[in-house]
Short mmCIF file of N, CA and C in Angstrom, two decimals:
data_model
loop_
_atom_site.label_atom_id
_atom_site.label_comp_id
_atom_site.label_asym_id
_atom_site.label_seq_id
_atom_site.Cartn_x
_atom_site.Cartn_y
_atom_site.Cartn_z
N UNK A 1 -31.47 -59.35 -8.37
CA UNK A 1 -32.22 -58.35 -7.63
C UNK A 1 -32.99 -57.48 -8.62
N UNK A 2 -34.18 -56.71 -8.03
CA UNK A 2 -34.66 -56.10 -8.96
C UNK A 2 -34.90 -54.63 -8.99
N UNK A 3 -33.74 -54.51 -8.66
CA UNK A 3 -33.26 -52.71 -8.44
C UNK A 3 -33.13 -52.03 -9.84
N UNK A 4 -32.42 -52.99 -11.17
CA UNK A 4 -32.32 -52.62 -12.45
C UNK A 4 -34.00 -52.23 -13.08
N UNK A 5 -34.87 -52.89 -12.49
CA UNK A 5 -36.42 -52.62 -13.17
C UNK A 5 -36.54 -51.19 -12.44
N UNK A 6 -36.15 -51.70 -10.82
CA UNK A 6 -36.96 -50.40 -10.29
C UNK A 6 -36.29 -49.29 -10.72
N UNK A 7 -34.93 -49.01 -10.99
CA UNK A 7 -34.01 -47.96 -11.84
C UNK A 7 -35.22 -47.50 -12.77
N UNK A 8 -35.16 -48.33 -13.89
CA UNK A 8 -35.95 -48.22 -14.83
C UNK A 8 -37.01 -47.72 -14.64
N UNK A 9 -37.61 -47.85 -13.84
CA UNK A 9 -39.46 -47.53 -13.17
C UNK A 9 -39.35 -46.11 -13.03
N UNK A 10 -38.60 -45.54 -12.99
CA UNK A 10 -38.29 -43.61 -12.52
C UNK A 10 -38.53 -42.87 -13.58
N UNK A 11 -38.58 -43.50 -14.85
CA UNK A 11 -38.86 -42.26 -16.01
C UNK A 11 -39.81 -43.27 -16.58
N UNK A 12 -41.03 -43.90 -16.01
CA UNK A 12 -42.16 -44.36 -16.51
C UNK A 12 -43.25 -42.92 -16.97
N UNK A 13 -43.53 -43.63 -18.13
CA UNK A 13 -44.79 -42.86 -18.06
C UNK A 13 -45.90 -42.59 -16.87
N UNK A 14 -46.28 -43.74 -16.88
CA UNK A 14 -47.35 -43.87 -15.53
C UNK A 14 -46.33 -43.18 -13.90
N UNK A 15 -47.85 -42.22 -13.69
CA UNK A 15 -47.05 -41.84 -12.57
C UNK A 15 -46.88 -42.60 -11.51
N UNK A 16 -48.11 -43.48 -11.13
CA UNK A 16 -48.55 -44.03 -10.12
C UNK A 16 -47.03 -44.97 -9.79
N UNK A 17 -46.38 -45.54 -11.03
CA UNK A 17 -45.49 -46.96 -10.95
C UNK A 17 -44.17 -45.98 -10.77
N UNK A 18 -43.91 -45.07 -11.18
CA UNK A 18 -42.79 -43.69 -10.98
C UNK A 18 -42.78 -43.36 -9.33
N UNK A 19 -43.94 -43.43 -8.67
CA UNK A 19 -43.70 -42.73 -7.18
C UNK A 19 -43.71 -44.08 -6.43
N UNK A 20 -44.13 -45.37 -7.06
CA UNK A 20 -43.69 -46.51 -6.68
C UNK A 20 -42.26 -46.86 -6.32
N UNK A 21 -42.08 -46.45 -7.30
CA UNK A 21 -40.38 -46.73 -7.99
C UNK A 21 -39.37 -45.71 -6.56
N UNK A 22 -39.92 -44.47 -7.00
CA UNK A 22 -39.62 -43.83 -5.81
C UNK A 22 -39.74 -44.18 -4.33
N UNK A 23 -40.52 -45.02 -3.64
CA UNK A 23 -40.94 -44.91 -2.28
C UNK A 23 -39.54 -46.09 -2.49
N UNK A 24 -39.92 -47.28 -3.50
CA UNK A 24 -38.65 -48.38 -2.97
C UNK A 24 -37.11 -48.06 -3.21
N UNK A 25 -36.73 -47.33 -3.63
CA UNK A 25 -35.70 -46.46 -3.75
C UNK A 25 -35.08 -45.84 -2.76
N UNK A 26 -36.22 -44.88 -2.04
CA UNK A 26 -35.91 -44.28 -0.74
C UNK A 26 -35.38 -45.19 0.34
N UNK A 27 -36.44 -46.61 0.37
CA UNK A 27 -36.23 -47.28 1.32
C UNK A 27 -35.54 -48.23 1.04
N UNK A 28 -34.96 -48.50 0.49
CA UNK A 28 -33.71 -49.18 -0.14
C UNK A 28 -32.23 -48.09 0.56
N UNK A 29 -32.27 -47.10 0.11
CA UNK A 29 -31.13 -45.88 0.59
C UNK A 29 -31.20 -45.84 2.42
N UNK A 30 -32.30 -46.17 2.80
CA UNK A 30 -32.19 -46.08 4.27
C UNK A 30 -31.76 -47.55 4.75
N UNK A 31 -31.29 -48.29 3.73
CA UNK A 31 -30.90 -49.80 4.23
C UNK A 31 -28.86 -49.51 4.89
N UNK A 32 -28.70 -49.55 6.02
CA UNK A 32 -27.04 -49.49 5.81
C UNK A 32 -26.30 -50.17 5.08
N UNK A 33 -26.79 -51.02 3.86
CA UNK A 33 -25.87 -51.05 2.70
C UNK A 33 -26.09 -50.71 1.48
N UNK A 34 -27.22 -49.45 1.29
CA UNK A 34 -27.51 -49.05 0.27
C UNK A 34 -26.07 -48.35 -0.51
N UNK A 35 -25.04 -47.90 0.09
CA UNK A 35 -24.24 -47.49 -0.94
C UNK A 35 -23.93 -48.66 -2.04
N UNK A 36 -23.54 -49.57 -1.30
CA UNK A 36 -23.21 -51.18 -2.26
C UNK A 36 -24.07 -51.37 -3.04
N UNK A 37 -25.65 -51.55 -2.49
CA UNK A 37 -26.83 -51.97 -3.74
C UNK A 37 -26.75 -50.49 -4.50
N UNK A 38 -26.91 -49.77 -4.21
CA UNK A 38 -27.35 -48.07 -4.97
C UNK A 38 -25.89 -48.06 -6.20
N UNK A 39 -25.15 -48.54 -5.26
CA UNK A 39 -23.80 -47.84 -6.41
C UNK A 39 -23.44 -47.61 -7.56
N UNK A 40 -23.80 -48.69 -8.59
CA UNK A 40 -24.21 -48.76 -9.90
C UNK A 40 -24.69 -48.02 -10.70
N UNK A 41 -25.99 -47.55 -9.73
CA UNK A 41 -26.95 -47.07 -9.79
C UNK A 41 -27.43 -45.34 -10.13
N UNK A 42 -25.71 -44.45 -9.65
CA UNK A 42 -25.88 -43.35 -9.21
C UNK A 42 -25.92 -42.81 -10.22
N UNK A 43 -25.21 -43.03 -11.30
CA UNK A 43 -25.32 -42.58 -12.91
C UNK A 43 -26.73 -42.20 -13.48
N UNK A 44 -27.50 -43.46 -13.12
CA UNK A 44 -28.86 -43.29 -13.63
C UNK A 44 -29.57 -42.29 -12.97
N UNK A 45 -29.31 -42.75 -11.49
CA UNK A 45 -30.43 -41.81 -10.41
C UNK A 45 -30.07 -40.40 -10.59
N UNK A 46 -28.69 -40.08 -10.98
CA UNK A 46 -28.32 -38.30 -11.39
C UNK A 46 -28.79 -38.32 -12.54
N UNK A 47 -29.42 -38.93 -13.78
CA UNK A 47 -29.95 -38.58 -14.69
C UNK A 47 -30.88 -38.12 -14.37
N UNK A 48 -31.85 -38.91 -13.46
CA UNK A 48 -33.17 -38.23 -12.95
C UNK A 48 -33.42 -37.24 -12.08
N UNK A 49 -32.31 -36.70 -11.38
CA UNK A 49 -31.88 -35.43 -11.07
C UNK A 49 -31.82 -34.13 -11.95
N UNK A 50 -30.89 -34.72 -12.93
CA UNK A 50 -30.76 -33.84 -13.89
C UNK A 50 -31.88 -33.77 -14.82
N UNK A 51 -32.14 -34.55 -15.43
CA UNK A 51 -33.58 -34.59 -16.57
C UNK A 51 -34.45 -34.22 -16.28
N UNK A 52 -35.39 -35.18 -14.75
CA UNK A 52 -36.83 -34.89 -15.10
C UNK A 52 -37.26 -33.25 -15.09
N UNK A 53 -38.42 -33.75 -15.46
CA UNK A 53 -39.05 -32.07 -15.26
C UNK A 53 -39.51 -31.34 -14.18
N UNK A 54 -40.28 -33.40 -13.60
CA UNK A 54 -40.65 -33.06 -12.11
C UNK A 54 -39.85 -32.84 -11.38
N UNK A 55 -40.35 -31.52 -10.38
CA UNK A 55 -39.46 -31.25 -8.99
C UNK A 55 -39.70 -32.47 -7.96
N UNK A 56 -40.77 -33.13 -7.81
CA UNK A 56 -40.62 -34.15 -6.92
C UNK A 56 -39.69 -35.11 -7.24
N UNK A 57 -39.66 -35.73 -8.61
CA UNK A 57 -38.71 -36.70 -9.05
C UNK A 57 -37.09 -36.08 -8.67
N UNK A 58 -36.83 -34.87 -9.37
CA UNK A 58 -35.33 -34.23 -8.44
C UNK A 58 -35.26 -34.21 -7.11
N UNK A 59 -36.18 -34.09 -6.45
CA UNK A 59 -36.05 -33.93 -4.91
C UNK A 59 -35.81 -35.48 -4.73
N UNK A 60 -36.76 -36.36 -4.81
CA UNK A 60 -36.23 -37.79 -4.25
C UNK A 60 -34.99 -38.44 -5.20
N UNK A 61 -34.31 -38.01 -6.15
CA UNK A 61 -33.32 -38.82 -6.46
C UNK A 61 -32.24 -37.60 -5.57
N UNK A 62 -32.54 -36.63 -5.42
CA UNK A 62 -31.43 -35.87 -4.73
C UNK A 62 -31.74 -36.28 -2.84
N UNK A 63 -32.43 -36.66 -2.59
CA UNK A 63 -32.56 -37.81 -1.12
C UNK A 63 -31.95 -38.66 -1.27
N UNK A 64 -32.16 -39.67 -2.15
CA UNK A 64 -32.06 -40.96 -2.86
C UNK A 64 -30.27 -41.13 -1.99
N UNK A 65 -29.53 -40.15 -3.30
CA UNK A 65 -28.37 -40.34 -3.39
C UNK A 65 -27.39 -39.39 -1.64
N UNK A 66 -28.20 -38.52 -1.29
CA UNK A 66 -28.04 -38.47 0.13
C UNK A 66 -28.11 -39.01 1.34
N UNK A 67 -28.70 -39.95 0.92
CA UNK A 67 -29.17 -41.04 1.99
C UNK A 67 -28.70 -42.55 2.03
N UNK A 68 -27.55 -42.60 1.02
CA UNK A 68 -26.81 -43.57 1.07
C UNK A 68 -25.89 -44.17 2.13
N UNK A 69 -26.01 -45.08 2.81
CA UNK A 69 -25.46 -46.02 3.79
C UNK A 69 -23.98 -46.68 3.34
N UNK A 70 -23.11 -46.57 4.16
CA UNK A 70 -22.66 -46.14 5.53
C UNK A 70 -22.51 -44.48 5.42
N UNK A 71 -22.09 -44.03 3.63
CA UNK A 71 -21.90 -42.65 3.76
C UNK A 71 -22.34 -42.63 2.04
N UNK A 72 -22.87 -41.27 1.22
CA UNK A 72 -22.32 -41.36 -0.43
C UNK A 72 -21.15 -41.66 -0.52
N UNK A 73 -20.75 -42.34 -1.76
CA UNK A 73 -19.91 -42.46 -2.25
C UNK A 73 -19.74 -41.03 -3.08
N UNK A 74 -18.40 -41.15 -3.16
CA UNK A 74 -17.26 -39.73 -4.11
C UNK A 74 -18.39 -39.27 -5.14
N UNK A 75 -18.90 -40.67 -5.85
CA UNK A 75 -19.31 -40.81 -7.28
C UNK A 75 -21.01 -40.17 -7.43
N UNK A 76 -21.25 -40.16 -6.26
CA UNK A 76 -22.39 -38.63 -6.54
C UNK A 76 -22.17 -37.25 -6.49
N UNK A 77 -21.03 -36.99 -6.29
CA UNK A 77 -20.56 -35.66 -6.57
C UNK A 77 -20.71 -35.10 -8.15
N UNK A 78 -20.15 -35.79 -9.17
CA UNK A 78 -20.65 -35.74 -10.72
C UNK A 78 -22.20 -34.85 -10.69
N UNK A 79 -23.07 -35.76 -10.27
CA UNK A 79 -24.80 -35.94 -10.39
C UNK A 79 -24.95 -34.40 -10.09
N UNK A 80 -24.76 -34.00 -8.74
CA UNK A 80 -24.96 -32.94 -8.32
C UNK A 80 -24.13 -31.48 -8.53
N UNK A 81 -23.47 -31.50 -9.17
CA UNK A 81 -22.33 -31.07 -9.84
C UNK A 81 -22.95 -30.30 -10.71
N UNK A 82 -23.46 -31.31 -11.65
CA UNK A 82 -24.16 -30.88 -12.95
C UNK A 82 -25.03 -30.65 -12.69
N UNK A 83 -25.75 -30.59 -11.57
CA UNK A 83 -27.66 -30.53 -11.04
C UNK A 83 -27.86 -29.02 -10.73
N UNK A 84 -26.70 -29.01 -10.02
CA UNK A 84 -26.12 -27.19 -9.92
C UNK A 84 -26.04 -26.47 -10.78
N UNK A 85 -25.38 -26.49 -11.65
CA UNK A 85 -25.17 -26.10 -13.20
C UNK A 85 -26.31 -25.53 -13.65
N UNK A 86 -27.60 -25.92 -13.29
CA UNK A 86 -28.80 -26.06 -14.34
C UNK A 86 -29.26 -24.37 -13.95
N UNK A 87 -29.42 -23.79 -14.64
CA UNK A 87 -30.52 -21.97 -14.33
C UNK A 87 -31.23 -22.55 -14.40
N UNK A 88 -32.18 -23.87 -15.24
CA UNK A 88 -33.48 -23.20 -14.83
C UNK A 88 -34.22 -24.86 -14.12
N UNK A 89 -33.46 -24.97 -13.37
CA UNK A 89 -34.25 -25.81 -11.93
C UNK A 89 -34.52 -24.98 -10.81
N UNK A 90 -35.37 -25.45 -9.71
CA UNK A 90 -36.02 -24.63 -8.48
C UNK A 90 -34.49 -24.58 -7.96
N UNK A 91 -34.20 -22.95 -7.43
CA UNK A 91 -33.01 -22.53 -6.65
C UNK A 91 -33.42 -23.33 -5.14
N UNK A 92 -34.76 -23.14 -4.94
CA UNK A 92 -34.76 -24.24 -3.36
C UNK A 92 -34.23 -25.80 -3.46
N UNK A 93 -34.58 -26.48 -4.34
CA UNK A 93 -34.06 -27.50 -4.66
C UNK A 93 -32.34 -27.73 -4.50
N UNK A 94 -32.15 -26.95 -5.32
CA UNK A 94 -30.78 -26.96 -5.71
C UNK A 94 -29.91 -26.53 -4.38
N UNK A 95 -30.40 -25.59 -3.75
CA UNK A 95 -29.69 -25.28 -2.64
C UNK A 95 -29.62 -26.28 -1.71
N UNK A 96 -30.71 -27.44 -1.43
CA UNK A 96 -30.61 -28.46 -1.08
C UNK A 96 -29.32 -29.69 -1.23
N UNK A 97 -29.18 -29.43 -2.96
CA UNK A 97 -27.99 -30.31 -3.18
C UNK A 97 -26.42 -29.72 -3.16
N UNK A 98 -26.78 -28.37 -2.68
CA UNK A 98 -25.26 -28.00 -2.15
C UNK A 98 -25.08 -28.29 -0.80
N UNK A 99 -26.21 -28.37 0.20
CA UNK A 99 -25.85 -29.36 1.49
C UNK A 99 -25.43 -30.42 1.31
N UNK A 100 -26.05 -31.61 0.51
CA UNK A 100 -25.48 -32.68 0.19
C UNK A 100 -24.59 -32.27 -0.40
N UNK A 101 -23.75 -31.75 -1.17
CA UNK A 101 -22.51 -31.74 -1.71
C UNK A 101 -21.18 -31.31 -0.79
N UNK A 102 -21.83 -30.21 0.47
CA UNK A 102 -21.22 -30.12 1.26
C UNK A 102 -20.79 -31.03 2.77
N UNK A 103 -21.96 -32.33 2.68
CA UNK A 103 -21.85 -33.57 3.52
C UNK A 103 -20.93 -33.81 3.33
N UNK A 104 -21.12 -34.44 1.74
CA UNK A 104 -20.30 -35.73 1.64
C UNK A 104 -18.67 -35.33 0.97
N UNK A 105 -18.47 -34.09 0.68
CA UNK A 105 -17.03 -33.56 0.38
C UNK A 105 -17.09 -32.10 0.43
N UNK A 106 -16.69 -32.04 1.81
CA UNK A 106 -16.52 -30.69 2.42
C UNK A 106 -15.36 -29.87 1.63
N UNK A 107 -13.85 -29.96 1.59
CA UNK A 107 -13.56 -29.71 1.24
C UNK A 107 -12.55 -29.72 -0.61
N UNK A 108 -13.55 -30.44 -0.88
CA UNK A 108 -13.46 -30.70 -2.54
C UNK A 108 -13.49 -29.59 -2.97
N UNK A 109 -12.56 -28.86 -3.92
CA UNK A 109 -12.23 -27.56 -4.51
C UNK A 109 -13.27 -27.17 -5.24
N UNK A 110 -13.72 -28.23 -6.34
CA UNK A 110 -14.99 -28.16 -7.22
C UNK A 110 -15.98 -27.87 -6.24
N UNK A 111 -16.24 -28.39 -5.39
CA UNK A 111 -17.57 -28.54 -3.78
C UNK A 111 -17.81 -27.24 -3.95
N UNK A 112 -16.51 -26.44 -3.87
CA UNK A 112 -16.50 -25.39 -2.73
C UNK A 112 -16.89 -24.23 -4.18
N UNK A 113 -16.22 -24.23 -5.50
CA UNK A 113 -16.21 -23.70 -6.09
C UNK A 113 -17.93 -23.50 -6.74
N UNK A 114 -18.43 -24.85 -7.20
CA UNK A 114 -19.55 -24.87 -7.07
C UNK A 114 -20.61 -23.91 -6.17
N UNK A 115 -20.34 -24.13 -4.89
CA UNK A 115 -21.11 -23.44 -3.65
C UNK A 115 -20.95 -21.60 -4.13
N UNK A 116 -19.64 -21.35 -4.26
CA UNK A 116 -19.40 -20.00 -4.29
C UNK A 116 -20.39 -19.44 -5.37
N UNK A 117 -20.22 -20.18 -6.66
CA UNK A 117 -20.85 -19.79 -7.93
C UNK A 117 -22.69 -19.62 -7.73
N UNK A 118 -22.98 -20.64 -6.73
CA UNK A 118 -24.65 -20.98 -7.06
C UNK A 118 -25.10 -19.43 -6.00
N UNK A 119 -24.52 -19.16 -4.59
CA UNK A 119 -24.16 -18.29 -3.86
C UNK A 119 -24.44 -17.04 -4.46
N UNK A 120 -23.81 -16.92 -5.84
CA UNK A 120 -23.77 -15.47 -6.38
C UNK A 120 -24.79 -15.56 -7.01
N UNK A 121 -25.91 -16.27 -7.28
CA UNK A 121 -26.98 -16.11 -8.15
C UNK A 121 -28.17 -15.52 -7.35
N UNK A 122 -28.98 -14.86 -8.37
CA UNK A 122 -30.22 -14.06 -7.49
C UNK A 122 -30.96 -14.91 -6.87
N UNK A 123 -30.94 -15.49 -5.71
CA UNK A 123 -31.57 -16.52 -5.15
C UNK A 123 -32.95 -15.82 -4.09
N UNK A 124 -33.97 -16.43 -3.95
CA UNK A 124 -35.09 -16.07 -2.64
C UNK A 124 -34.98 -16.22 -1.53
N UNK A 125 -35.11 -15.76 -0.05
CA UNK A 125 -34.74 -15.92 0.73
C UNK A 125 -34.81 -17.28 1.39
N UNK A 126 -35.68 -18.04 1.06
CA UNK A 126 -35.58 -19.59 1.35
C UNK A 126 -34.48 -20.47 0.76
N UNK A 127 -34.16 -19.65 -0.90
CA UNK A 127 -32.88 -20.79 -0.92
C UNK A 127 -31.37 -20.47 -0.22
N UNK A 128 -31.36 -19.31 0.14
CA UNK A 128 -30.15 -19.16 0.87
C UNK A 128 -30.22 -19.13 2.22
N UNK A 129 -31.40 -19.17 2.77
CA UNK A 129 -30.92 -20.03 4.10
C UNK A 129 -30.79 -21.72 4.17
N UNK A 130 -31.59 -21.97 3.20
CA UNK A 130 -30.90 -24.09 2.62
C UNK A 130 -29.78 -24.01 2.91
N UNK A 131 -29.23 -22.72 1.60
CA UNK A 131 -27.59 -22.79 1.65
C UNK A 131 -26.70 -22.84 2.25
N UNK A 132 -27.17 -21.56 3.11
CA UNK A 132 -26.76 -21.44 4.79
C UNK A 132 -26.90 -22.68 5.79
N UNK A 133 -27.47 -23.44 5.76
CA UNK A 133 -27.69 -24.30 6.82
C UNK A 133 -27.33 -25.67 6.24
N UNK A 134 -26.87 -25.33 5.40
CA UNK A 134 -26.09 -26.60 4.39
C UNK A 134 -24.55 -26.56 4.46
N UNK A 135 -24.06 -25.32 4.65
CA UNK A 135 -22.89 -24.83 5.21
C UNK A 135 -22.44 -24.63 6.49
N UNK A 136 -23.70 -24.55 7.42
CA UNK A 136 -23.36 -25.20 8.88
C UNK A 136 -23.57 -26.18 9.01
N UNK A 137 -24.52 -27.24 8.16
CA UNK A 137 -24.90 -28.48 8.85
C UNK A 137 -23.59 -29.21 8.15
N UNK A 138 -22.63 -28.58 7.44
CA UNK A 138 -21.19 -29.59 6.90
C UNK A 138 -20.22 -29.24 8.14
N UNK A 139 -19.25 -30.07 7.24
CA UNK A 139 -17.47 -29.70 8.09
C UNK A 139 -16.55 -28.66 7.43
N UNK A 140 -17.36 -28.18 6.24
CA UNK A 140 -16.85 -26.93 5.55
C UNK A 140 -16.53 -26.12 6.60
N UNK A 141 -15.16 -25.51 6.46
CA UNK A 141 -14.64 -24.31 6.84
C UNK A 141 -13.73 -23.12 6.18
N UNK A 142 -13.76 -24.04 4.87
CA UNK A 142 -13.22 -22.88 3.95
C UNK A 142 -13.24 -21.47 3.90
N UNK A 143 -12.54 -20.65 3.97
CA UNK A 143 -12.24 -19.23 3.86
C UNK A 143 -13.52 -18.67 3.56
N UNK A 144 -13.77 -18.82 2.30
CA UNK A 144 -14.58 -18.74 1.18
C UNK A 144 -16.36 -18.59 1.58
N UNK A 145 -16.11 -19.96 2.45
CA UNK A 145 -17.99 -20.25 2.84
C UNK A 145 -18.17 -19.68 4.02
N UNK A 146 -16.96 -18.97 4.86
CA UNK A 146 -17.21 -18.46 6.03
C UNK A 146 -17.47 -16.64 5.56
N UNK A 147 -16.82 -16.23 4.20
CA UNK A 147 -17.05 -14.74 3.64
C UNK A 147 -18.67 -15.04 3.98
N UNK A 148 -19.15 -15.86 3.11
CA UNK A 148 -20.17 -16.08 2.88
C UNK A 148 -21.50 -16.11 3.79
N UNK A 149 -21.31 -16.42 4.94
CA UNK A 149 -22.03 -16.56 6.20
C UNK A 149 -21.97 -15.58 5.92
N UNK A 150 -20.63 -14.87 6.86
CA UNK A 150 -20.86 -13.63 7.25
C UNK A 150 -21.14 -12.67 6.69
N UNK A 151 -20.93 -12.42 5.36
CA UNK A 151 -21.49 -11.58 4.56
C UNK A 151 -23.68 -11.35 4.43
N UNK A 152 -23.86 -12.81 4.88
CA UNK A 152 -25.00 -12.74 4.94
C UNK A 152 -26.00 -11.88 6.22
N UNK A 153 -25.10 -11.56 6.73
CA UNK A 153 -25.36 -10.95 8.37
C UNK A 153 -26.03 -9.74 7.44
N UNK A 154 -25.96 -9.24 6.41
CA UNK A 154 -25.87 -7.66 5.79
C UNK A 154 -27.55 -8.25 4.80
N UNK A 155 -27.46 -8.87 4.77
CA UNK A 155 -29.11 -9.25 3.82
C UNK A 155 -29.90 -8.43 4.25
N UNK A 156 -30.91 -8.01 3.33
CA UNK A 156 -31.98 -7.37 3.95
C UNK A 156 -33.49 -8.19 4.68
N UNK A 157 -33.24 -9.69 4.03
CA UNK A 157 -34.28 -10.35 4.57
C UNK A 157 -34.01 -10.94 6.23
N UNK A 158 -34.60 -10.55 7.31
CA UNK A 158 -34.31 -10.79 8.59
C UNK A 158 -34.12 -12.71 8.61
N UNK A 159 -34.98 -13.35 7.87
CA UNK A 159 -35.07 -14.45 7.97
C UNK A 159 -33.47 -15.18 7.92
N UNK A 160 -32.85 -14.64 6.71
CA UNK A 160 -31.40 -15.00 6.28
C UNK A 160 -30.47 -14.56 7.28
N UNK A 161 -30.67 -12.90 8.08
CA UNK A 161 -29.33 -12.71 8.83
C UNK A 161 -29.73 -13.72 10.28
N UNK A 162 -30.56 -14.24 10.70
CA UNK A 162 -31.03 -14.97 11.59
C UNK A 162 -30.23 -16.36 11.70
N UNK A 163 -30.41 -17.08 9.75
CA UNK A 163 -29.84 -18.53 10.25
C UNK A 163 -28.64 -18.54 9.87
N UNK A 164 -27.85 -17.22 9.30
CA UNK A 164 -26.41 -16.73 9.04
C UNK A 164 -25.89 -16.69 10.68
N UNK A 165 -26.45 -15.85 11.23
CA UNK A 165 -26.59 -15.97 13.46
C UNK A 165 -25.80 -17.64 13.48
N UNK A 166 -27.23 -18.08 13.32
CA UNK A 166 -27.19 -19.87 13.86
C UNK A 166 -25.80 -20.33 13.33
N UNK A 167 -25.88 -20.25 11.88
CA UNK A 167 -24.95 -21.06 11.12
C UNK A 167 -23.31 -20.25 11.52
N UNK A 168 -23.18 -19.38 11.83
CA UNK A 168 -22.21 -18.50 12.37
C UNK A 168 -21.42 -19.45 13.88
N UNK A 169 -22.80 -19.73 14.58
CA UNK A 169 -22.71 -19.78 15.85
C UNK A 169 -21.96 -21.52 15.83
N UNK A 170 -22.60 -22.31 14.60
CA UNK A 170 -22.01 -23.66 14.50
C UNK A 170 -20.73 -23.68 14.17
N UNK A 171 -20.26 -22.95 13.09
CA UNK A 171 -18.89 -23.02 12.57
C UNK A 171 -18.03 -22.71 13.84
N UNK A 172 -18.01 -22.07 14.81
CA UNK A 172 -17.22 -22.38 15.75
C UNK A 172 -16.97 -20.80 15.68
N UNK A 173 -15.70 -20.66 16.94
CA UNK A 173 -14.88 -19.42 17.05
C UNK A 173 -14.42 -18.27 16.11
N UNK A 174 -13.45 -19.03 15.19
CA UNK A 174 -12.83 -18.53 14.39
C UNK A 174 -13.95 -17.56 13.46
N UNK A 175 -15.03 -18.06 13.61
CA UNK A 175 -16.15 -17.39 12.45
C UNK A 175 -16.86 -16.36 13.40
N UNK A 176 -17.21 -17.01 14.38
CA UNK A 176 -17.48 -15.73 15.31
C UNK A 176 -16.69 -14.48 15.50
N UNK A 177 -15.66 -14.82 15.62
CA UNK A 177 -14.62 -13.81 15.40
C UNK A 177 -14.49 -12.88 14.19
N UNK A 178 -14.67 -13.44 13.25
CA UNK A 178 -14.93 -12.78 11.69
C UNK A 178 -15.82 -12.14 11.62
N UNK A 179 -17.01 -12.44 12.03
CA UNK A 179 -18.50 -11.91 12.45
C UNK A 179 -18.46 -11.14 13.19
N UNK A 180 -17.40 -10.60 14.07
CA UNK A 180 -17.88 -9.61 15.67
C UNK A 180 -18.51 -8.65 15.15
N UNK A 181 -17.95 -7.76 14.00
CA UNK A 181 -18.20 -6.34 13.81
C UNK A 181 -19.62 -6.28 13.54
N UNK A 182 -19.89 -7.34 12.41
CA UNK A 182 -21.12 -7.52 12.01
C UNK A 182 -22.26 -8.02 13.15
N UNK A 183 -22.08 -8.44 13.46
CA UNK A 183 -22.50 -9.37 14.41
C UNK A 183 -23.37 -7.89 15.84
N UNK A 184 -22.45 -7.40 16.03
CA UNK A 184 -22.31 -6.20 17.28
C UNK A 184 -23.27 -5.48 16.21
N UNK A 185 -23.00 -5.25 15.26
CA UNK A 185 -24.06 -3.72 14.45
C UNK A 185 -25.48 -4.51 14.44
N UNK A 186 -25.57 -5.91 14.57
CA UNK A 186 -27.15 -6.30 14.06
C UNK A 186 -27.90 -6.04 16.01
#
C-alpha cells in the first residue's frame, strides 16, 4: 500500500503534493478501517502535529487522527498530549485537541490533568468555548471539568457564559445542580 509515501508526502517541500498528501489522508481516516491502515502511522502523523509550523498541517493531522474508524486508538493520546504542551501553537487549535482528547479517553487522569492545565492558560474567548464544547461534546464528568464549566458562568465574555449554559445543560443534572446559584444570578 502506499500510505508509507503518502506519510512521507506531509513534510514535502512542495506545498501543492503536502495538501495532496493531506486530502488522501483525511479520506483514508473516514474509511471504517482507518484505525488498522492509520495505526502505524500515528507516531508520524503526531510528529506533524507537533512540528509543522503550518496551522493547517496541525489542524488536519489533528482531524486525521480524530477521525479514525471504528474509534482512535489509546495510541493518539501521546501525539496530543505533547501537542498541548506546546505555548507557542494557536490556543484555538489546541483547544480543539482537548476535545479529541476528551472523545477518545474521557476519563484518563493525564486527559483530565492535561485539560485542567491548558484551562488555566490566558486563552481568547474562542478557545475556551472549543474547550467548553469539547467538554460537553465528551463523556467527561470529572469533578474537575464540571468546576470548570461552571466556573465559566462568571467570564466576562457573554459568548463563553452562553456555551458554559449549553455545555452545563449537556452534562446532565448533577451539573445543573452545581450551577443553580450561578446559573439564577446570570
Amino acid at each position: 500500500m502506499a500510505l508509507p509515501e503518502v506519510i512521507n508526502e506531509l513534510s514535502s517541500t512542495d506545498e501543492q503534493t503536502e495538501a495532496c498528501a493531506n486530502v488522501a489522508l483525511i479520506a483514508v481516516s473516514l474509511r471504517p478501517d482507518s484505525a488498522e491502515l492509520l495505526g502505524k502511522h500515528i507516531r508520524a502523523l503526531g510528529e506533524v502535529l507537533d512540528n509543522s509550523p503550518d496551522e493547517q498541517m496541525q489542524r488536519s493531522a489533528g482531524v486525521i487522527l480524530t477521525l479514525l474508524k471504528p474509534a482512535p486508538p489509546l495510541d493518539v493520546l501521546p501525539p496530543f498530549l505533547l501537542y498541548l504542551k506546546r505555548t507557542d501553537r494557536n490556543p484555538q487549535l489546541q483547544a480543539a485537541a482537548v476535545g479529541s482528547l476528551l472523545r477518545v479517553a474521557p476519563q484518563d487522569p493525564e486527559v483530565l490533568a492535561a485539560t485542567q492545565e491548558f484551562w488555566s492558560r490566558p486563552l481568547d474567548s474562542r478557545a475556551k468555548e472549543a474547550v467548553l464544547n469539547g467538554i460537553g461534546n465528551s463523556q467527561a464528568r470529572d469533578t474537575h471539568l464540571v468546576t470548570i464549566v461552571v466556573n465559566a458562568l462568571d467570564d466576562p465574555e457573554q459568548g463563553v457564559r452562553f456555551t458554559a449554559v449549553q455545555v452545563i445543560r449537556r452534562m446532565g443534572k448533577d451539573a445543573v445542580r452545581q450551577a443553580e446559584t450561578k446559573l439564577r444570578a446570570l
